[in-house]
mmCIF file of C-alpha atoms in Angstrom:
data_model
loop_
_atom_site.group_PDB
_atom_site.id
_atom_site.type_symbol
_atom_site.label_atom_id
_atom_site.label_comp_id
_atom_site.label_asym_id
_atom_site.label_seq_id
_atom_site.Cartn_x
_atom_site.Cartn_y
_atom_site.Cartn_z
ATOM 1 C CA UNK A 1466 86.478 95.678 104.585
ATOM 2 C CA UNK A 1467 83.116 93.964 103.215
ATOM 3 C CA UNK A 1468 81.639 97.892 104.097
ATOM 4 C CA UNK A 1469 84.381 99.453 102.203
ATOM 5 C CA UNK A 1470 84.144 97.802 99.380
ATOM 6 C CA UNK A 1471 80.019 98.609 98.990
ATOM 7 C CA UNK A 1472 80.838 101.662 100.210
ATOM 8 C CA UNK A 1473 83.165 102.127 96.793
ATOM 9 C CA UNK A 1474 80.671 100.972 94.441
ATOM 10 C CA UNK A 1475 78.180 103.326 95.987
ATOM 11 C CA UNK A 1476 80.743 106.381 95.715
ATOM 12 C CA UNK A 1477 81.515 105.535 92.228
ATOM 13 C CA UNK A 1478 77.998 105.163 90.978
ATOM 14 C CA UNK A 1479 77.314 108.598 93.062
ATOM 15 C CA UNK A 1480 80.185 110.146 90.829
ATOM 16 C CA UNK A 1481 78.920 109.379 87.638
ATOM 17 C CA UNK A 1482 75.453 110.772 88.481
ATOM 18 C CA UNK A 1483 76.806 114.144 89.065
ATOM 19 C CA UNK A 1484 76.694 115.523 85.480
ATOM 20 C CA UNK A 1485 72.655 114.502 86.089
ATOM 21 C CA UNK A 1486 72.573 116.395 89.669
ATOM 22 C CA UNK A 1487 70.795 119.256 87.709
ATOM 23 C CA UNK A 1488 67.856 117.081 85.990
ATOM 24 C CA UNK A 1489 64.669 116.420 87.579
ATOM 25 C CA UNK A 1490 65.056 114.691 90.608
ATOM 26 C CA UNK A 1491 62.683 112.262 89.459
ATOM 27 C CA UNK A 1492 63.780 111.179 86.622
ATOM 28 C CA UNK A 1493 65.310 107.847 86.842
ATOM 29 C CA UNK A 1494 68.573 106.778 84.833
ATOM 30 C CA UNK A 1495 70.170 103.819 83.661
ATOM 31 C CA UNK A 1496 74.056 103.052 84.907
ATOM 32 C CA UNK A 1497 76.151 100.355 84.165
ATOM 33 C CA UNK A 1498 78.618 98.171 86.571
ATOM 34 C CA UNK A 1499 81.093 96.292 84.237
ATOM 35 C CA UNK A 1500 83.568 93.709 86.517
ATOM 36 C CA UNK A 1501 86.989 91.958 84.511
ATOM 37 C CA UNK A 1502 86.464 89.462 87.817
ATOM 38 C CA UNK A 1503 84.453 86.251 88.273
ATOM 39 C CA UNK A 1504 80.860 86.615 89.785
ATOM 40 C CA UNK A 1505 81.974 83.550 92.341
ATOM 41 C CA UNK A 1506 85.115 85.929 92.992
ATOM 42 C CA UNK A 1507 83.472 87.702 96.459
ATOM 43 C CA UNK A 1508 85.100 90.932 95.976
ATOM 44 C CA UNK A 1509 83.550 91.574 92.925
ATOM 45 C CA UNK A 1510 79.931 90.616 94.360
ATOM 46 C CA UNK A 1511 80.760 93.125 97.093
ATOM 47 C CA UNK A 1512 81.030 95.807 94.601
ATOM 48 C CA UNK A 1513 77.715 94.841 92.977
ATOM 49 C CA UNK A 1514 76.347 94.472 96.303
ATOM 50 C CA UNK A 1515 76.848 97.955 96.560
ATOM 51 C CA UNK A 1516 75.536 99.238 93.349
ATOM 52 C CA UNK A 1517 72.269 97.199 94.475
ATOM 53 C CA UNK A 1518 72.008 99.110 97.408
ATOM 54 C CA UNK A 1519 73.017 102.482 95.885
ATOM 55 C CA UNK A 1520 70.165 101.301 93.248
ATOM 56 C CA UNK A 1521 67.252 100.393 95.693
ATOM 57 C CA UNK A 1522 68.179 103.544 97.559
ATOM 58 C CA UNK A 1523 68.206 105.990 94.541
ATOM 59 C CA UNK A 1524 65.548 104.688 92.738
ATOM 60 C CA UNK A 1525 67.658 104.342 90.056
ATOM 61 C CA UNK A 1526 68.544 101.130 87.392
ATOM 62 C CA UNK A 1527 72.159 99.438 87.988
ATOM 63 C CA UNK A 1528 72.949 96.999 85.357
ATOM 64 C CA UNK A 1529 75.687 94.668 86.303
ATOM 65 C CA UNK A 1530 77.777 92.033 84.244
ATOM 66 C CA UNK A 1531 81.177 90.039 85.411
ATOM 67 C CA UNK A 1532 83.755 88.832 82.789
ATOM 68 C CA UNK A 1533 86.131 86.615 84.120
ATOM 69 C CA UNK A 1534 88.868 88.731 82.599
ATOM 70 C CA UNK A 1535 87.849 88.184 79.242
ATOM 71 C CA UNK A 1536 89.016 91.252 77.842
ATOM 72 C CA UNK A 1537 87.034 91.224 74.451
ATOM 73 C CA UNK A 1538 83.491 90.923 76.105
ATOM 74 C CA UNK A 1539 84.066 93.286 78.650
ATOM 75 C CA UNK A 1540 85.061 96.212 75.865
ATOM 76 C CA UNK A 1541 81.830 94.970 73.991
ATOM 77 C CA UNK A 1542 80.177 95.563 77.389
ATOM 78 C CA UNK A 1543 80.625 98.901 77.701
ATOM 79 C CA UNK A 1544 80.312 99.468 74.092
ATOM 80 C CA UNK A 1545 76.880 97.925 74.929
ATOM 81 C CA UNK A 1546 76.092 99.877 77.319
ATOM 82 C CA UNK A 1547 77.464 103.310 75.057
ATOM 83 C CA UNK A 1548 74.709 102.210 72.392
ATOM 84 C CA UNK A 1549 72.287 101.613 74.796
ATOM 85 C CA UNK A 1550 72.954 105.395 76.034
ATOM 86 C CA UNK A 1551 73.970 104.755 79.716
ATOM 87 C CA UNK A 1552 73.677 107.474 82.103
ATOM 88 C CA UNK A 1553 76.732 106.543 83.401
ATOM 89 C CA UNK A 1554 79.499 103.547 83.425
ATOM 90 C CA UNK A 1555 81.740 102.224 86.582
ATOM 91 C CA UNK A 1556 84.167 99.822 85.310
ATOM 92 C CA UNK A 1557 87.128 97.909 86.607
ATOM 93 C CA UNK A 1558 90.595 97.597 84.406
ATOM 94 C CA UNK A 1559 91.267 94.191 83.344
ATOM 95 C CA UNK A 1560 94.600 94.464 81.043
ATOM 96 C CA UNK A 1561 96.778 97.337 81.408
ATOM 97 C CA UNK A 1562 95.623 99.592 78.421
ATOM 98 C CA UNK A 1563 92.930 97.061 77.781
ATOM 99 C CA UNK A 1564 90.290 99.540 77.766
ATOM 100 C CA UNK A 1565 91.656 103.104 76.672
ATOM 101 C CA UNK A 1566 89.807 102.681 73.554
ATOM 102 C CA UNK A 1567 86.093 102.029 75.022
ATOM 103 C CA UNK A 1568 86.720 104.478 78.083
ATOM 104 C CA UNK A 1569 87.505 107.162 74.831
ATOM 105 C CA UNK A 1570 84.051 106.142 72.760
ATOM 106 C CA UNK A 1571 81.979 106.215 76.068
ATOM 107 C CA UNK A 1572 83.735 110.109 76.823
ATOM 108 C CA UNK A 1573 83.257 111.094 73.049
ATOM 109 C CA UNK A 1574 79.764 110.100 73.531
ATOM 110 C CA UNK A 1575 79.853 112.387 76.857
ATOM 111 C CA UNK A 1576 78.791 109.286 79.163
ATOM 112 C CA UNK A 1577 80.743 109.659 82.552
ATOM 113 C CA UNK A 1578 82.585 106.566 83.123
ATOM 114 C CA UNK A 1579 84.488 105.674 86.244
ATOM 115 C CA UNK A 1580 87.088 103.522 87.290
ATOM 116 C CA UNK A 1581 87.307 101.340 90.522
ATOM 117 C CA UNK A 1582 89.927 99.423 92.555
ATOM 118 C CA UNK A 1583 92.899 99.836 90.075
ATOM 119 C CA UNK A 1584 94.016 102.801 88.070
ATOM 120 C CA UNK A 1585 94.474 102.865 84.925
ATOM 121 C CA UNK A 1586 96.385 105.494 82.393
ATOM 122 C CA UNK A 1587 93.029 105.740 80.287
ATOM 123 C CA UNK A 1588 90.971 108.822 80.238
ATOM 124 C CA UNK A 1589 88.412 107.873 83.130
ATOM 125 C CA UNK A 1590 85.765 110.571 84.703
ATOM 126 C CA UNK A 1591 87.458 109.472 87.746
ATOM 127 C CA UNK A 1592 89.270 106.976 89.683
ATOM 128 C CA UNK A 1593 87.578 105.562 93.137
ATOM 129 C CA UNK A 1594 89.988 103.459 94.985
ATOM 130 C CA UNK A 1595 93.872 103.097 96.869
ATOM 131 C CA UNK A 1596 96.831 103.083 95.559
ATOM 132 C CA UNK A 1597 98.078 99.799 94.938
ATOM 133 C CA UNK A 1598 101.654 100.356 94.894
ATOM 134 C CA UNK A 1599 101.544 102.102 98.350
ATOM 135 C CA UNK A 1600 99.554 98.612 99.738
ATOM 136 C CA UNK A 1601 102.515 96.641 98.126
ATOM 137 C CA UNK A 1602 104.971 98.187 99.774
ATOM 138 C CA UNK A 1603 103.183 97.996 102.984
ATOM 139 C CA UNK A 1604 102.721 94.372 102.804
ATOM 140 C CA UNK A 1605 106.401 94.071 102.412
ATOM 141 C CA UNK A 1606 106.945 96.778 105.244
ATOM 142 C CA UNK A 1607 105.237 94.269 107.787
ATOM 143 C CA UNK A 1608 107.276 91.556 106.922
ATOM 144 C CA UNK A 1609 110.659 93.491 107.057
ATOM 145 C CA UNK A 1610 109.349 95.573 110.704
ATOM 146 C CA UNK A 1611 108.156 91.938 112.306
ATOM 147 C CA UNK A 1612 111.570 89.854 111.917
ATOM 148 C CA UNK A 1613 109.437 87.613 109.113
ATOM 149 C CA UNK A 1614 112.483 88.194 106.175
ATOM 150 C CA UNK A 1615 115.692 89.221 106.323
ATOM 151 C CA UNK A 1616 118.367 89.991 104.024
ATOM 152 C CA UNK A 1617 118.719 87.402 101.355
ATOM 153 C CA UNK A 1618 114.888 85.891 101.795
ATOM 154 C CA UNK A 1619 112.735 84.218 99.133
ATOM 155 C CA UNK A 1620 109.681 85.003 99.110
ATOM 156 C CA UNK A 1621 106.154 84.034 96.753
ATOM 157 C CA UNK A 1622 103.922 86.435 95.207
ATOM 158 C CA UNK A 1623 101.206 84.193 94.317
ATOM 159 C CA UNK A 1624 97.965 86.224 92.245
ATOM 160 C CA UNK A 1625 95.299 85.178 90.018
ATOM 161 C CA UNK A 1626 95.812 86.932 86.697
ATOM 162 C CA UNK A 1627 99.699 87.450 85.471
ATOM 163 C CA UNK A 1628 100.056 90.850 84.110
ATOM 164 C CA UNK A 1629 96.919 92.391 86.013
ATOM 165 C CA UNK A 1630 97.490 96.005 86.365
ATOM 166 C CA UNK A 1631 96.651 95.502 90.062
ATOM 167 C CA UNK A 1632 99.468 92.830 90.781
ATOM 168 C CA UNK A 1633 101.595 94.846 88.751
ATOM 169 C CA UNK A 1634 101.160 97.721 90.161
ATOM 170 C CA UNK A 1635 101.484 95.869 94.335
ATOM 171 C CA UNK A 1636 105.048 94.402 92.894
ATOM 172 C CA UNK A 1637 106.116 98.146 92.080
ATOM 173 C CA UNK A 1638 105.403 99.014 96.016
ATOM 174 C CA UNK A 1639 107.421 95.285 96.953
ATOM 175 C CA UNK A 1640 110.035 95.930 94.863
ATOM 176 C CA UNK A 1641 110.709 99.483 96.777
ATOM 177 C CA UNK A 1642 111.381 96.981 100.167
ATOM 178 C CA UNK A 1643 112.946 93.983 99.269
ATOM 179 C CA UNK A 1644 115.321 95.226 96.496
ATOM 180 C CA UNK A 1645 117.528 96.680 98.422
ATOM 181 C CA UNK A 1646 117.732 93.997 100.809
ATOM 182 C CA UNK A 1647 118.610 91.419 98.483
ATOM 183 C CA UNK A 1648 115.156 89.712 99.020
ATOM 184 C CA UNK A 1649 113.781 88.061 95.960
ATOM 185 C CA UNK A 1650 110.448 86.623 94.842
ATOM 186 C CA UNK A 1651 108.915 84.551 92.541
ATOM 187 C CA UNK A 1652 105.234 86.078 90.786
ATOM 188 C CA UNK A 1653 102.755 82.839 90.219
ATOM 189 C CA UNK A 1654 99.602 83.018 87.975
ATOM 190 C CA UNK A 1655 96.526 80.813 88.879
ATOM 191 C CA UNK A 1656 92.956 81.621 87.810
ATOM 192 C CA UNK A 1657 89.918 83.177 88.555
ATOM 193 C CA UNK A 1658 88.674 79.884 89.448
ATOM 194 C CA UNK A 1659 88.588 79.061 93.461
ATOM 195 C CA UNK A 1660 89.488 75.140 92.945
ATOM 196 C CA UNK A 1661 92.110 75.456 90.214
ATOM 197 C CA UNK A 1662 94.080 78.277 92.283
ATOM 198 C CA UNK A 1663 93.992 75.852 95.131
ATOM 199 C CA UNK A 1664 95.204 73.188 93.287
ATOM 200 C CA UNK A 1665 97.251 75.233 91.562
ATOM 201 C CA UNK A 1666 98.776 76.897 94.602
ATOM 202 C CA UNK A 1667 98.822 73.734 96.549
ATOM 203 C CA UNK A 1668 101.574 72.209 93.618
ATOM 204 C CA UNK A 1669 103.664 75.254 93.881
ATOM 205 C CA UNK A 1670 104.052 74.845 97.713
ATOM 206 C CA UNK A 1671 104.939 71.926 97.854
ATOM 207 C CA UNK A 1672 107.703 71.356 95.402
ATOM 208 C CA UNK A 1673 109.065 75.053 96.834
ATOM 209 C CA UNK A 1674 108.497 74.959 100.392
ATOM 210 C CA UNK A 1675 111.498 74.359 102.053
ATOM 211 C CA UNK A 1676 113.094 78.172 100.318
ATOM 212 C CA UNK A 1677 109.790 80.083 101.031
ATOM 213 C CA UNK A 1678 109.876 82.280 103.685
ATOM 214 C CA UNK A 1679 106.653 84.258 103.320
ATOM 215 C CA UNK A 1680 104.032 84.579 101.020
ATOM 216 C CA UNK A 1681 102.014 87.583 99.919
ATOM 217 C CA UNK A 1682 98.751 87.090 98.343
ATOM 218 C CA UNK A 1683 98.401 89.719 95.485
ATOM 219 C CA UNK A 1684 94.994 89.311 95.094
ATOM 220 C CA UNK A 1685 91.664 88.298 96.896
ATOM 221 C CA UNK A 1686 91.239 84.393 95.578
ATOM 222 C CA UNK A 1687 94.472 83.944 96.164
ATOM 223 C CA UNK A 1688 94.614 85.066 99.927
ATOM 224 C CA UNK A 1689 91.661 83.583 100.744
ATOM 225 C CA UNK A 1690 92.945 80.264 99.464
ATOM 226 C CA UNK A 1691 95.572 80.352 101.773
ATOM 227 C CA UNK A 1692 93.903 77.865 104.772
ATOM 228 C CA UNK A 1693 93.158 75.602 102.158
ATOM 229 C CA UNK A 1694 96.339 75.316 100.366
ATOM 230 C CA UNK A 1695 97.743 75.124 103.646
ATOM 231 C CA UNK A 1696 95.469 72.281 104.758
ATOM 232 C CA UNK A 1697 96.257 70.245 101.643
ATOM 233 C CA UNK A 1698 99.729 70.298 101.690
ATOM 234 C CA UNK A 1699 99.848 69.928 105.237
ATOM 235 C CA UNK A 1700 101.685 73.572 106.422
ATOM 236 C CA UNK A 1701 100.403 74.498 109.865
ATOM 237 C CA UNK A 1702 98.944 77.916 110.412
ATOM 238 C CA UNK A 1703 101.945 80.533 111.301
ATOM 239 C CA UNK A 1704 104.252 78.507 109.518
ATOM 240 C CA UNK A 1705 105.052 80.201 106.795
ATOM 241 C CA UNK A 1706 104.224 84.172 107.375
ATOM 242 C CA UNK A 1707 101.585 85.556 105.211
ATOM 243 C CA UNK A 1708 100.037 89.202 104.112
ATOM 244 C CA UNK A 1709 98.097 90.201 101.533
ATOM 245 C CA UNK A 1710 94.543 91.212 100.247
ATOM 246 C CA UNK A 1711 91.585 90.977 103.180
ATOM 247 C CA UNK A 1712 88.181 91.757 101.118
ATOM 248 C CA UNK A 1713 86.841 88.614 101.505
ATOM 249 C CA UNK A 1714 85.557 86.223 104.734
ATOM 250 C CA UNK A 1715 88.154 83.426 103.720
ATOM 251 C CA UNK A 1716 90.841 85.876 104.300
ATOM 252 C CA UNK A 1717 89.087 87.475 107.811
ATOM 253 C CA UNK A 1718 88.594 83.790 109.161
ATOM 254 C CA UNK A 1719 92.264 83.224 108.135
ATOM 255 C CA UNK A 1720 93.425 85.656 110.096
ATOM 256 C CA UNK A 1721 91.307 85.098 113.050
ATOM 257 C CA UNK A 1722 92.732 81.642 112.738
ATOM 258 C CA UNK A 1723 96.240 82.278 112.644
ATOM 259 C CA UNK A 1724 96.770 80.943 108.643
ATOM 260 C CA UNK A 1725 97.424 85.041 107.698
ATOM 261 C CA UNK A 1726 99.141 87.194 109.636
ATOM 262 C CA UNK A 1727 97.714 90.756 108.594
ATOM 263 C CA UNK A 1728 95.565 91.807 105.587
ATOM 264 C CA UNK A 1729 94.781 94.892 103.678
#
């Protein structure tokens, strides 16, 4: 997953050099790697991992910055990076809508700019990434095809950011399963911050543990938190069934270790 993830950065960064595929091949250009997530969130250093190594293989400059979903900074990012005349911009969504406006200004000023990990209705170049409502249904899918709910279930949607177009967007492909089966689920926000969503998570489980009868992990932090939530309240691994997101090495040693059944 760790290889997909810099392979994504490098594809995006590759698609907004094309407009510059005709200039010299030696002239070197200036692009712009704008993250909503935390630069202790894994994931997100995976990305920029990637533009590094698309950088240091091109020849090319890669400027990178990490927001902690601060939606204001991360506009006046790119809007940075428009004055400063970037060859090109790869940017991930925070907010739904949340950057329409700055994806417009860098177009009008005929910079490609180009989304990763979670669509977005705004007017990107392009869009590198899956679709997140097919990986929510799937989660749900597992559950339902391997006997972990059944009809009338609870189950808890934990994710970092409430509202994030990319946990919005995973509960759309949920919904599609457990609807009509009656299952229902309960969406928690936590942070961007490791400790507070394991403290955070670990007070949720254990006032509501006795009605849960999965989890799935709507987002990285959140997943990968899992063995030490666990630990801390004192659940054994394979206790309570759980899917979810798999970019990071918390969630891959999770699974190896019998805390997570199956990640995406």
């Amino acid at each position: 997953m760790k290889r997909t993830l810099l392979a994504i950065a490098g594809s995006a960064l590759l698609i907004a050099a094309l407009p510059l595929a005709a200039a010299a091949q030696d002239e070197k250009k200036t692009f712009y790697y704008v993250s909503h997530g935390a630069p202790t969130d894994p994931v997100w250093t995976y990305f920029g991992q990637g533009a590094s190594m698309w950088a240091e293989s091109t020849g090319h400059t890669v400027n990178q910055s990490y927001w902690s979903g601060d939606v204001p900074t991360h506009q006046e990012a790119i809007r940075a990076a428009i004055a400063a005349g970037a060859d090109g911009i790869v940017s991930s969504t925070p907010d739904p809508g949340s950057l329409n406006e700055v994806v417009a200004e860098a177009r009008a000023a005929g910079i490609p700019i180009v989304n990763i990990n979670t669509p977005s209705d705004a007017n990107w170049s392009a869009y590198v990434g899956g679709n997140l409502v097919d990986y929510g249904e799937a989660w749900a899918q597992y559950l339902v095809d391997n006997g972990l709910v059944a009809e009338g279930d609870f189950v808890w949607t934990p994710v970092e950011v409430l509202g994030a177009p990319y946990g919005v967007q995973e509960l759309e492909g949920i919904a599609k399963v457990f609807e009509p089966m009656g299952i229902t689920w309960e969406v928690t926000g936590h942070t961007l911050d490791q400790a507070e969503v394991i403290n955070g998570m670990s007070d949720y489980l254990l006032a509501n543990r006795d009605k849960i009868s999965a989890i799935i992990g709507l987002g990285d932090l959140v997943t990968g938190s899992i063995k030490r939530v666990f630990d801390q309240v004192g659940v054994a691994p394979g206790e309570i069934p759980v899917v979810g997101w798999g970019n990071s090495l918390d969630t891959t040693q999770e699974v190896l270790t019998g805390y997570v059944n199956a990640a995406q």
